[in-house]
């Protein structure tokens, strides 16, 4: 691996953490077809479960094969995978992409312009994200959730970071195990260190990936990550990151009403049980309608919204309580004692590269 000092100042590596989804091949094909200077290196971080030793299921375009490496992750989430990826590359700029995005046809040329326009204290340059939605019907709850990525600040679905800023900050905080809040945490830390983050000109499409009916229930795990953000950045981070506050206060109230109704029923206090039960039902109904009203209102969508609107409030509360317990002593992550200087390998050894998968002509 060449040293950072021997590379052009605008040389960049592309780092893509992946679980081996079919969309990874489409992402690489979009990079291959694009106009502009190609990356000096593409690092695919295989973050599948450790017991899965099969080759990464991806077809690498022939023109990209000589610059593409696969490095093993630890199945510890995208924050850890991105750290493994940028530490395996020496380029002065690291362009992080998700494995389900499609860089635009002029992505590489626009990225080169973005990096050339970056000031000396510019830590990162963000792309414009587009989420295509159906034109013949209203979007579903999941489609609307995904569409929010287009408005998200500092999203690493397509974000180019200066390697020096990553080294000084220590990279992504691996206490964030999901693709949630880890990007905002890093951005806030580099901003606090005196860097800036700018909006670039390149454009990337983020399709809505398929999801089952329970996806909204699983995403409630992010309430635990919000607790960690509060511990690390204080309660003003929401405004700084432009992040919506969500419905946790309402979920707490609805869950409390439901618990009170059950307790009153167990104590054989029917009036209290009925009153608390009515409050619980009203809260669930309001939540369900808030999700159903802007959607397509098909039978399946209505049924899924009704069922998950009952389950989400207690799930959100449980994840929030779990976060309070897990992160009660959380503080800033210690930085490396001596950040690696340009041209030296980082203090954490880069993982050994793995054999490449098949290529396409």
CSV table of N, CA, C and O in Angstrom, one decimal, residues 203-324:
chain,number,residue,atom,x,y,z
A,203,UNK,N,-24.2,13.8,-7.0
A,203,UNK,CA,-25.5,13.2,-6.7
A,203,UNK,C,-25.5,11.7,-6.7
A,203,UNK,O,-24.9,11.1,-7.6
A,204,UNK,N,-26.2,11.2,-5.7
A,204,UNK,CA,-26.3,9.7,-5.6
A,204,UNK,C,-27.8,9.4,-5.3
A,204,UNK,O,-28.5,10.1,-4.6
A,205,UNK,N,-28.2,8.3,-5.9
A,205,UNK,CA,-29.6,7.8,-5.7
A,205,UNK,C,-29.6,6.7,-4.6
A,205,UNK,O,-28.7,5.8,-4.7
A,206,UNK,N,-30.5,6.8,-3.7
A,206,UNK,CA,-30.7,5.7,-2.7
A,206,UNK,C,-32.0,5.1,-2.8
A,206,UNK,O,-33.0,5.6,-2.4
A,207,UNK,N,-32.1,4.0,-3.6
A,207,UNK,CA,-33.4,3.3,-3.8
A,207,UNK,C,-34.0,2.8,-2.4
A,207,UNK,O,-33.2,2.6,-1.5
A,208,UNK,N,-35.3,2.7,-2.4
A,208,UNK,CA,-35.9,2.1,-1.2
A,208,UNK,C,-35.7,0.6,-1.3
A,208,UNK,O,-36.2,-0.1,-2.2
A,209,UNK,N,-35.0,0.0,-0.3
A,209,UNK,CA,-34.8,-1.4,-0.3
A,209,UNK,C,-36.0,-2.2,0.2
A,209,UNK,O,-36.8,-1.6,1.0
A,210,UNK,N,-36.2,-3.4,-0.3
A,210,UNK,CA,-37.3,-4.2,0.2
A,210,UNK,C,-37.2,-4.4,1.7
A,210,UNK,O,-36.1,-4.5,2.3
A,211,UNK,N,-38.4,-4.4,2.3
A,211,UNK,CA,-38.5,-4.6,3.8
A,211,UNK,C,-39.7,-5.4,4.1
A,211,UNK,O,-40.7,-5.2,3.4
A,212,UNK,N,-39.7,-6.1,5.2
A,212,UNK,CA,-40.9,-6.9,5.6
A,212,UNK,C,-41.8,-5.9,6.5
A,212,UNK,O,-41.5,-4.8,6.8
A,213,UNK,N,-42.9,-6.5,6.9
A,213,UNK,CA,-43.9,-5.7,7.6
A,213,UNK,C,-43.5,-5.2,9.0
A,213,UNK,O,-44.1,-4.3,9.6
A,214,UNK,N,-42.4,-5.8,9.5
A,214,UNK,CA,-42.0,-5.5,10.9
A,214,UNK,C,-40.8,-4.6,11.0
A,214,UNK,O,-40.2,-4.4,12.0
A,215,UNK,N,-40.4,-4.0,9.8
A,215,UNK,CA,-39.2,-3.2,9.8
A,215,UNK,C,-39.3,-2.0,10.7
A,215,UNK,O,-38.4,-1.6,11.4
A,216,UNK,N,-40.5,-1.4,10.8
A,216,UNK,CA,-40.7,-0.2,11.7
A,216,UNK,C,-40.5,-0.5,13.1
A,216,UNK,O,-40.1,0.3,14.0
A,217,UNK,N,-40.8,-1.8,13.5
A,217,UNK,CA,-40.6,-2.2,14.9
A,217,UNK,C,-39.2,-2.4,15.2
A,217,UNK,O,-38.7,-2.0,16.3
A,218,UNK,N,-38.4,-2.9,14.2
A,218,UNK,CA,-37.0,-3.1,14.5
A,218,UNK,C,-36.2,-1.8,14.6
A,218,UNK,O,-35.2,-1.7,15.3
A,219,UNK,N,-36.7,-0.8,13.8
A,219,UNK,CA,-36.0,0.5,13.9
A,219,UNK,C,-36.1,1.2,15.2
A,219,UNK,O,-35.3,2.1,15.5
A,220,UNK,N,-36.9,0.7,16.1
A,220,UNK,CA,-37.0,1.3,17.4
A,220,UNK,C,-35.8,1.1,18.2
A,220,UNK,O,-35.6,1.8,19.2
A,221,UNK,N,-34.9,0.2,17.8
A,221,UNK,CA,-33.7,0.0,18.5
A,221,UNK,C,-32.8,1.3,18.5
A,221,UNK,O,-32.0,1.5,19.4
A,222,UNK,N,-33.1,2.2,17.6
A,222,UNK,CA,-32.4,3.5,17.5
A,222,UNK,C,-32.6,4.3,18.7
A,222,UNK,O,-31.8,5.3,19.0
A,223,UNK,N,-33.6,4.1,19.5
A,223,UNK,CA,-33.9,4.9,20.7
A,223,UNK,C,-32.7,4.7,21.7
A,223,UNK,O,-32.4,5.6,22.5
A,224,UNK,N,-32.1,3.5,21.7
A,224,UNK,CA,-30.9,3.3,22.6
A,224,UNK,C,-29.7,4.2,22.1
A,224,UNK,O,-28.9,4.7,22.9
A,225,UNK,N,-29.6,4.3,20.8
A,225,UNK,CA,-28.5,5.1,20.2
A,225,UNK,C,-28.7,6.6,20.5
A,225,UNK,O,-27.8,7.4,20.7
A,226,UNK,N,-30.0,7.0,20.6
A,226,UNK,CA,-30.2,8.4,21.0
A,226,UNK,C,-29.8,8.7,22.4
A,226,UNK,O,-29.4,9.8,22.7
A,227,UNK,N,-29.9,7.7,23.3
A,227,UNK,CA,-29.4,7.9,24.6
A,227,UNK,C,-27.9,8.1,24.6
A,227,UNK,O,-27.4,9.0,25.3
A,228,UNK,N,-27.2,7.4,23.8
A,228,UNK,CA,-25.8,7.5,23.7
A,228,UNK,C,-25.4,8.9,23.2
A,228,UNK,O,-24.5,9.6,23.7
A,229,UNK,N,-26.2,9.4,22.2
A,229,UNK,CA,-25.9,10.7,21.6
A,229,UNK,C,-26.1,11.8,22.7
A,229,UNK,O,-25.3,12.7,22.8
A,230,UNK,N,-27.2,11.6,23.5
A,230,UNK,CA,-27.4,12.6,24.6
A,230,UNK,C,-26.2,12.6,25.6
A,230,UNK,O,-25.8,13.6,26.1
A,231,UNK,N,-25.7,11.4,25.9
A,231,UNK,CA,-24.5,11.3,26.8
A,231,UNK,C,-23.3,12.0,26.2
A,231,UNK,O,-22.5,12.6,26.9
A,232,UNK,N,-23.1,11.8,24.9
A,232,UNK,CA,-21.9,12.3,24.3
A,232,UNK,C,-21.9,13.8,23.9
A,232,UNK,O,-20.9,14.5,24.0
A,233,UNK,N,-23.1,14.3,23.5
A,233,UNK,CA,-23.2,15.6,22.9
A,233,UNK,C,-24.2,16.5,23.6
A,233,UNK,O,-24.3,17.7,23.2
A,234,UNK,N,-24.8,16.1,24.7
A,234,UNK,CA,-25.8,16.9,25.4
A,234,UNK,C,-27.1,16.9,24.6
A,234,UNK,O,-27.2,16.4,23.5
A,235,UNK,N,-28.1,17.5,25.2
A,235,UNK,CA,-29.4,17.5,24.6
A,235,UNK,C,-29.6,18.5,23.5
A,235,UNK,O,-30.7,18.5,22.9
A,236,UNK,N,-28.6,19.3,23.2
A,236,UNK,CA,-28.7,20.2,22.1
A,236,UNK,C,-28.3,19.6,20.7
A,236,UNK,O,-28.4,20.3,19.7
A,237,UNK,N,-27.8,18.4,20.7
A,237,UNK,CA,-27.3,17.8,19.5
A,237,UNK,C,-28.4,17.6,18.5
A,237,UNK,O,-28.2,17.7,17.2
A,238,UNK,N,-29.7,17.5,18.9
A,238,UNK,CA,-30.8,17.3,18.0
A,238,UNK,C,-30.8,18.6,17.0
A,238,UNK,O,-31.0,18.4,15.8
A,239,UNK,N,-30.8,19.8,17.6
A,239,UNK,CA,-30.8,21.0,16.8
A,239,UNK,C,-29.6,21.1,15.9
A,239,UNK,O,-29.7,21.5,14.7
A,240,UNK,N,-28.4,20.8,16.5
A,240,UNK,CA,-27.2,20.9,15.7
A,240,UNK,C,-27.2,20.0,14.5
A,240,UNK,O,-26.7,20.3,13.4
A,241,UNK,N,-27.7,18.8,14.7
A,241,UNK,CA,-27.8,17.8,13.6
A,241,UNK,C,-29.0,17.9,12.7
A,241,UNK,O,-29.1,17.2,11.7
A,242,UNK,N,-29.9,18.8,13.1
A,242,UNK,CA,-31.2,18.9,12.3
A,242,UNK,C,-31.9,17.6,12.3
A,242,UNK,O,-32.6,17.3,11.3
A,243,UNK,N,-31.9,16.9,13.4
A,243,UNK,CA,-32.6,15.6,13.5
A,243,UNK,C,-34.0,15.7,14.1
A,243,UNK,O,-34.1,16.5,15.1
A,244,UNK,N,-35.0,15.1,13.5
A,244,UNK,CA,-36.3,15.1,14.1
A,244,UNK,C,-36.3,14.4,15.5
A,244,UNK,O,-35.6,13.4,15.7
A,245,UNK,N,-37.1,15.0,16.4
A,245,UNK,CA,-37.1,14.4,17.8
A,245,UNK,C,-37.8,13.1,17.9
A,245,UNK,O,-37.7,12.4,18.9
A,246,UNK,N,-38.7,12.8,17.0
A,246,UNK,CA,-39.4,11.5,17.1
A,246,UNK,C,-40.6,11.6,18.1
A,246,UNK,O,-40.9,12.6,18.6
A,247,UNK,N,-41.1,10.4,18.4
A,247,UNK,CA,-42.3,10.4,19.2
A,247,UNK,C,-42.1,9.7,20.6
A,247,UNK,O,-43.1,9.2,21.2
A,248,UNK,N,-40.9,9.7,21.1
A,248,UNK,CA,-40.6,9.0,22.3
A,248,UNK,C,-41.5,9.5,23.5
A,248,UNK,O,-42.0,8.7,24.2
A,249,UNK,N,-41.7,10.8,23.7
A,249,UNK,CA,-42.5,11.3,24.8
A,249,UNK,C,-44.0,10.7,24.7
A,249,UNK,O,-44.6,10.3,25.7
A,250,UNK,N,-44.5,10.7,23.4
A,250,UNK,CA,-45.8,10.1,23.3
A,250,UNK,C,-45.8,8.6,23.5
A,250,UNK,O,-46.8,8.0,24.1
A,251,UNK,N,-44.8,7.9,23.1
A,251,UNK,CA,-44.7,6.5,23.3
A,251,UNK,C,-44.6,6.2,24.8
A,251,UNK,O,-45.2,5.2,25.3
A,252,UNK,N,-43.9,7.0,25.6
A,252,UNK,CA,-43.9,6.9,27.0
A,252,UNK,C,-45.2,7.0,27.6
A,252,UNK,O,-45.6,6.2,28.5
A,253,UNK,N,-46.0,8.0,27.2
A,253,UNK,CA,-47.3,8.3,27.7
A,253,UNK,C,-48.3,7.1,27.4
A,253,UNK,O,-49.0,6.6,28.3
A,254,UNK,N,-48.2,6.6,26.2
A,254,UNK,CA,-49.1,5.5,25.7
A,254,UNK,C,-48.8,4.3,26.5
A,254,UNK,O,-49.7,3.5,27.0
A,255,UNK,N,-47.5,4.0,26.6
A,255,UNK,CA,-47.1,2.8,27.3
A,255,UNK,C,-47.4,2.8,28.8
A,255,UNK,O,-47.9,1.8,29.4
A,256,UNK,N,-47.3,4.0,29.4
A,256,UNK,CA,-47.7,4.2,30.8
A,256,UNK,C,-49.2,4.0,31.0
A,256,UNK,O,-49.6,3.3,32.0
A,257,UNK,N,-50.0,4.5,30.0
A,257,UNK,CA,-51.5,4.3,30.1
A,257,UNK,C,-51.8,2.8,30.0
A,257,UNK,O,-52.7,2.3,30.7
A,258,UNK,N,-51.1,2.1,29.1
A,258,UNK,CA,-51.4,0.7,28.9
A,258,UNK,C,-51.0,-0.1,30.2
A,258,UNK,O,-51.7,-1.0,30.6
A,259,UNK,N,-49.8,0.2,30.7
A,259,UNK,CA,-49.4,-0.5,32.0
A,259,UNK,C,-50.3,-0.2,33.1
A,259,UNK,O,-50.7,-1.1,33.9
A,260,UNK,N,-50.8,1.1,33.2
A,260,UNK,CA,-51.7,1.4,34.3
A,260,UNK,C,-53.1,0.7,34.1
A,260,UNK,O,-53.7,0.2,35.1
A,261,UNK,N,-53.5,0.5,32.9
A,261,UNK,CA,-54.8,-0.2,32.7
A,261,UNK,C,-54.6,-1.7,33.1
A,261,UNK,O,-55.5,-2.2,33.7
A,262,UNK,N,-53.5,-2.3,32.8
A,262,UNK,CA,-53.3,-3.7,33.2
A,262,UNK,C,-53.2,-3.8,34.7
A,262,UNK,O,-53.8,-4.7,35.3
A,263,UNK,N,-52.5,-2.8,35.3
A,263,UNK,CA,-52.4,-2.9,36.8
A,263,UNK,C,-53.7,-2.7,37.5
A,263,UNK,O,-54.0,-3.4,38.5
A,264,UNK,N,-54.5,-1.8,36.9
A,264,UNK,CA,-55.8,-1.5,37.5
A,264,UNK,C,-56.7,-2.7,37.4
A,264,UNK,O,-57.5,-3.1,38.3
A,265,UNK,N,-56.7,-3.4,36.2
A,265,UNK,CA,-57.5,-4.6,36.0
A,265,UNK,C,-57.0,-5.7,37.0
A,265,UNK,O,-57.9,-6.4,37.5
A,266,UNK,N,-55.7,-5.8,37.2
A,266,UNK,CA,-55.3,-6.9,38.1
A,266,UNK,C,-55.7,-6.6,39.5
A,266,UNK,O,-55.9,-7.5,40.3
A,267,UNK,N,-55.8,-5.3,39.8
A,267,UNK,CA,-56.2,-4.9,41.2
A,267,UNK,C,-57.8,-4.8,41.3
A,267,UNK,O,-58.3,-4.4,42.3
A,268,UNK,N,-58.5,-5.2,40.3
A,268,UNK,CA,-59.9,-5.3,40.2
A,268,UNK,C,-60.5,-3.9,40.5
A,268,UNK,O,-61.4,-3.7,41.3
A,269,UNK,N,-60.0,-2.9,39.7
A,269,UNK,CA,-60.5,-1.6,39.7
A,269,UNK,C,-61.0,-1.3,38.3
A,269,UNK,O,-60.3,-0.7,37.5
A,270,UNK,N,-62.2,-1.7,38.0
A,270,UNK,CA,-62.6,-1.6,36.6
A,270,UNK,C,-62.7,-0.2,36.0
A,270,UNK,O,-62.4,0.0,34.8
A,271,UNK,N,-63.2,0.8,36.8
A,271,UNK,CA,-63.3,2.1,36.3
A,271,UNK,C,-61.9,2.7,35.9
A,271,UNK,O,-61.7,3.3,34.9
A,272,UNK,N,-60.9,2.5,36.8
A,272,UNK,CA,-59.6,3.0,36.5
A,272,UNK,C,-59.0,2.2,35.3
A,272,UNK,O,-58.4,2.8,34.4
A,273,UNK,N,-59.3,0.9,35.3
A,273,UNK,CA,-58.8,0.2,34.1
A,273,UNK,C,-59.4,0.7,32.8
A,273,UNK,O,-58.7,0.8,31.8
A,274,UNK,N,-60.7,0.9,32.8
A,274,UNK,CA,-61.4,1.4,31.6
A,274,UNK,C,-60.9,2.8,31.2
A,274,UNK,O,-60.6,3.0,30.0
A,275,UNK,N,-60.6,3.7,32.2
A,275,UNK,CA,-60.1,5.0,31.9
A,275,UNK,C,-58.8,4.9,31.3
A,275,UNK,O,-58.5,5.6,30.2
A,276,UNK,N,-57.9,4.2,31.9
A,276,UNK,CA,-56.5,4.1,31.4
A,276,UNK,C,-56.5,3.4,30.1
A,276,UNK,O,-55.7,3.7,29.2
A,277,UNK,N,-57.3,2.4,29.9
A,277,UNK,CA,-57.4,1.6,28.7
A,277,UNK,C,-57.9,2.5,27.5
A,277,UNK,O,-57.4,2.4,26.4
A,278,UNK,N,-58.8,3.4,27.8
A,278,UNK,CA,-59.3,4.3,26.8
A,278,UNK,C,-58.2,5.3,26.4
A,278,UNK,O,-58.1,5.6,25.2
A,279,UNK,N,-57.4,5.8,27.3
A,279,UNK,CA,-56.3,6.6,27.0
A,279,UNK,C,-55.3,5.9,26.1
A,279,UNK,O,-54.7,6.4,25.1
A,280,UNK,N,-55.0,4.6,26.5
A,280,UNK,CA,-54.1,3.8,25.7
A,280,UNK,C,-54.6,3.6,24.3
A,280,UNK,O,-53.9,3.8,23.3
A,281,UNK,N,-55.9,3.3,24.1
A,281,UNK,CA,-56.5,3.0,22.8
A,281,UNK,C,-56.5,4.3,22.0
A,281,UNK,O,-56.1,4.3,20.8
A,282,UNK,N,-56.8,5.4,22.6
A,282,UNK,CA,-56.7,6.7,21.9
A,282,UNK,C,-55.3,7.0,21.4
A,282,UNK,O,-55.2,7.5,20.2
A,283,UNK,N,-54.3,6.8,22.2
A,283,UNK,CA,-53.0,7.1,21.8
A,283,UNK,C,-52.5,6.2,20.6
A,283,UNK,O,-51.9,6.6,19.7
A,284,UNK,N,-52.9,4.9,20.7
A,284,UNK,CA,-52.5,4.0,19.6
A,284,UNK,C,-53.3,4.3,18.3
A,284,UNK,O,-52.7,4.3,17.2
A,285,UNK,N,-54.5,4.7,18.5
A,285,UNK,CA,-55.3,5.1,17.3
A,285,UNK,C,-54.8,6.4,16.6
A,285,UNK,O,-54.7,6.4,15.4
A,286,UNK,N,-54.4,7.4,17.5
A,286,UNK,CA,-53.8,8.6,16.9
A,286,UNK,C,-52.5,8.3,16.1
A,286,UNK,O,-52.3,8.8,15.0
A,287,UNK,N,-51.7,7.4,16.7
A,287,UNK,CA,-50.4,7.1,16.1
A,287,UNK,C,-50.6,6.3,14.8
A,287,UNK,O,-50.0,6.6,13.8
A,288,UNK,N,-51.5,5.4,14.8
A,288,UNK,CA,-51.8,4.6,13.6
A,288,UNK,C,-52.3,5.5,12.5
A,288,UNK,O,-51.9,5.4,11.3
A,289,UNK,N,-53.3,6.4,12.8
A,289,UNK,CA,-53.8,7.3,11.8
A,289,UNK,C,-52.7,8.2,11.2
A,289,UNK,O,-52.7,8.5,10.0
A,290,UNK,N,-51.8,8.7,12.1
A,290,UNK,CA,-50.8,9.6,11.6
A,290,UNK,C,-49.9,8.9,10.6
A,290,UNK,O,-49.3,9.5,9.7
A,291,UNK,N,-49.8,7.6,10.7
A,291,UNK,CA,-49.0,6.8,9.7
A,291,UNK,C,-49.8,6.3,8.5
A,291,UNK,O,-49.3,6.2,7.4
A,292,UNK,N,-51.1,6.1,8.7
A,292,UNK,CA,-52.0,5.6,7.6
A,292,UNK,C,-52.4,6.7,6.7
A,292,UNK,O,-52.4,6.6,5.5
A,293,UNK,N,-52.7,7.9,7.3
A,293,UNK,CA,-53.3,9.0,6.5
A,293,UNK,C,-52.5,9.4,5.3
A,293,UNK,O,-53.0,9.6,4.2
A,294,UNK,N,-51.1,9.6,5.4
A,294,UNK,CA,-50.4,10.0,4.2
A,294,UNK,C,-50.0,8.8,3.3
A,294,UNK,O,-49.3,9.1,2.2
A,295,UNK,N,-50.4,7.6,3.6
A,295,UNK,CA,-50.0,6.5,2.8
A,295,UNK,C,-51.0,6.0,1.8
A,295,UNK,O,-52.0,6.7,1.5
A,296,UNK,N,-50.7,4.9,1.1
A,296,UNK,CA,-51.6,4.4,0.1
A,296,UNK,C,-52.9,3.9,0.6
A,296,UNK,O,-53.9,3.7,-0.2
A,297,UNK,N,-53.0,3.5,1.9
A,297,UNK,CA,-54.3,3.1,2.5
A,297,UNK,C,-54.8,1.8,1.9
A,297,UNK,O,-56.0,1.6,1.8
A,298,UNK,N,-53.9,0.9,1.5
A,298,UNK,CA,-54.3,-0.4,1.0
A,298,UNK,C,-54.6,-1.2,2.2
A,298,UNK,O,-54.2,-0.9,3.4
A,299,UNK,N,-55.3,-2.4,2.0
A,299,UNK,CA,-55.7,-3.2,3.1
A,299,UNK,C,-54.4,-3.7,3.9
A,299,UNK,O,-54.4,-3.7,5.1
A,300,UNK,N,-53.4,-4.1,3.2
A,300,UNK,CA,-52.2,-4.6,3.8
A,300,UNK,C,-51.5,-3.5,4.6
A,300,UNK,O,-51.1,-3.7,5.7
A,301,UNK,N,-51.4,-2.3,4.0
A,301,UNK,CA,-50.7,-1.2,4.7
A,301,UNK,C,-51.5,-0.8,6.0
A,301,UNK,O,-50.9,-0.6,7.0
A,302,UNK,N,-52.8,-0.7,5.9
A,302,UNK,CA,-53.6,-0.4,7.0
A,302,UNK,C,-53.4,-1.4,8.1
A,302,UNK,O,-53.3,-1.1,9.3
A,303,UNK,N,-53.5,-2.7,7.8
A,303,UNK,CA,-53.3,-3.7,8.8
A,303,UNK,C,-51.9,-3.7,9.4
A,303,UNK,O,-51.8,-3.8,10.7
A,304,UNK,N,-50.9,-3.5,8.6
A,304,UNK,CA,-49.5,-3.4,9.2
A,304,UNK,C,-49.4,-2.2,10.1
A,304,UNK,O,-48.8,-2.3,11.2
A,305,UNK,N,-49.9,-1.1,9.7
A,305,UNK,CA,-49.8,0.1,10.5
A,305,UNK,C,-50.6,0.0,11.8
A,305,UNK,O,-50.1,0.4,12.9
A,306,UNK,N,-51.8,-0.7,11.8
A,306,UNK,CA,-52.5,-0.8,13.0
A,306,UNK,C,-51.8,-1.7,14.0
A,306,UNK,O,-51.7,-1.5,15.2
A,307,UNK,N,-51.3,-2.9,13.5
A,307,UNK,CA,-50.6,-3.8,14.3
A,307,UNK,C,-49.3,-3.2,14.9
A,307,UNK,O,-49.0,-3.3,16.1
A,308,UNK,N,-48.5,-2.6,14.1
A,308,UNK,CA,-47.2,-2.1,14.6
A,308,UNK,C,-47.4,-0.8,15.4
A,308,UNK,O,-46.5,-0.5,16.3
A,309,UNK,N,-48.5,-0.1,15.2
A,309,UNK,CA,-48.7,1.1,16.1
A,309,UNK,C,-49.1,0.7,17.5
A,309,UNK,O,-48.9,1.5,18.4
A,310,UNK,N,-49.5,-0.5,17.7
A,310,UNK,CA,-49.7,-1.0,19.1
A,310,UNK,C,-48.4,-1.5,19.7
A,310,UNK,O,-48.2,-1.3,20.9
A,311,UNK,N,-47.6,-2.1,18.9
A,311,UNK,CA,-46.3,-2.7,19.4
A,311,UNK,C,-45.2,-1.7,19.5
A,311,UNK,O,-44.3,-1.8,20.3
A,312,UNK,N,-45.1,-0.6,18.7
A,312,UNK,CA,-44.0,0.3,18.7
A,312,UNK,C,-43.8,1.1,20.0
A,312,UNK,O,-42.7,1.2,20.5
A,313,UNK,N,-44.9,1.6,20.6
A,313,UNK,CA,-44.7,2.4,21.8
A,313,UNK,C,-43.9,1.6,22.9
A,313,UNK,O,-42.9,2.1,23.4
A,314,UNK,N,-44.4,0.4,23.3
A,314,UNK,CA,-43.6,-0.3,24.3
A,314,UNK,C,-42.2,-0.7,23.8
A,314,UNK,O,-41.3,-0.7,24.6
A,315,UNK,N,-42.1,-1.1,22.5
A,315,UNK,CA,-40.7,-1.4,22.0
A,315,UNK,C,-39.8,-0.2,22.1
A,315,UNK,O,-38.6,-0.4,22.5
A,316,UNK,N,-40.3,1.0,21.8
A,316,UNK,CA,-39.4,2.2,21.8
A,316,UNK,C,-39.0,2.4,23.3
A,316,UNK,O,-37.9,2.8,23.5
A,317,UNK,N,-40.0,2.3,24.2
A,317,UNK,CA,-39.7,2.5,25.6
A,317,UNK,C,-38.6,1.5,26.1
A,317,UNK,O,-37.7,1.9,26.8
A,318,UNK,N,-38.8,0.3,25.8
A,318,UNK,CA,-37.9,-0.8,26.2
A,318,UNK,C,-36.4,-0.5,25.7
A,318,UNK,O,-35.5,-0.6,26.4
A,319,UNK,N,-36.3,-0.1,24.4
A,319,UNK,CA,-35.0,0.2,23.9
A,319,UNK,C,-34.4,1.4,24.5
A,319,UNK,O,-33.2,1.5,24.8
A,320,UNK,N,-35.2,2.4,24.8
A,320,UNK,CA,-34.8,3.6,25.5
A,320,UNK,C,-34.2,3.3,26.9
A,320,UNK,O,-33.2,3.7,27.3
A,321,UNK,N,-35.0,2.4,27.6
A,321,UNK,CA,-34.5,2.0,29.0
A,321,UNK,C,-33.3,1.2,28.9
A,321,UNK,O,-32.4,1.3,29.7
A,322,UNK,N,-33.2,0.3,27.9
A,322,UNK,CA,-31.9,-0.4,27.7
A,322,UNK,C,-30.8,0.5,27.4
A,322,UNK,O,-29.7,0.3,27.9
A,323,UNK,N,-31.0,1.6,26.6
A,323,UNK,CA,-29.9,2.5,26.3
A,323,UNK,C,-29.5,3.3,27.6
A,323,UNK,O,-28.3,3.5,27.8
A,324,UNK,N,-30.5,3.6,28.4
A,324,UNK,CA,-30.2,4.3,29.7
A,324,UNK,C,-29.3,3.4,30.6
A,324,UNK,O,-28.3,3.9,31.2
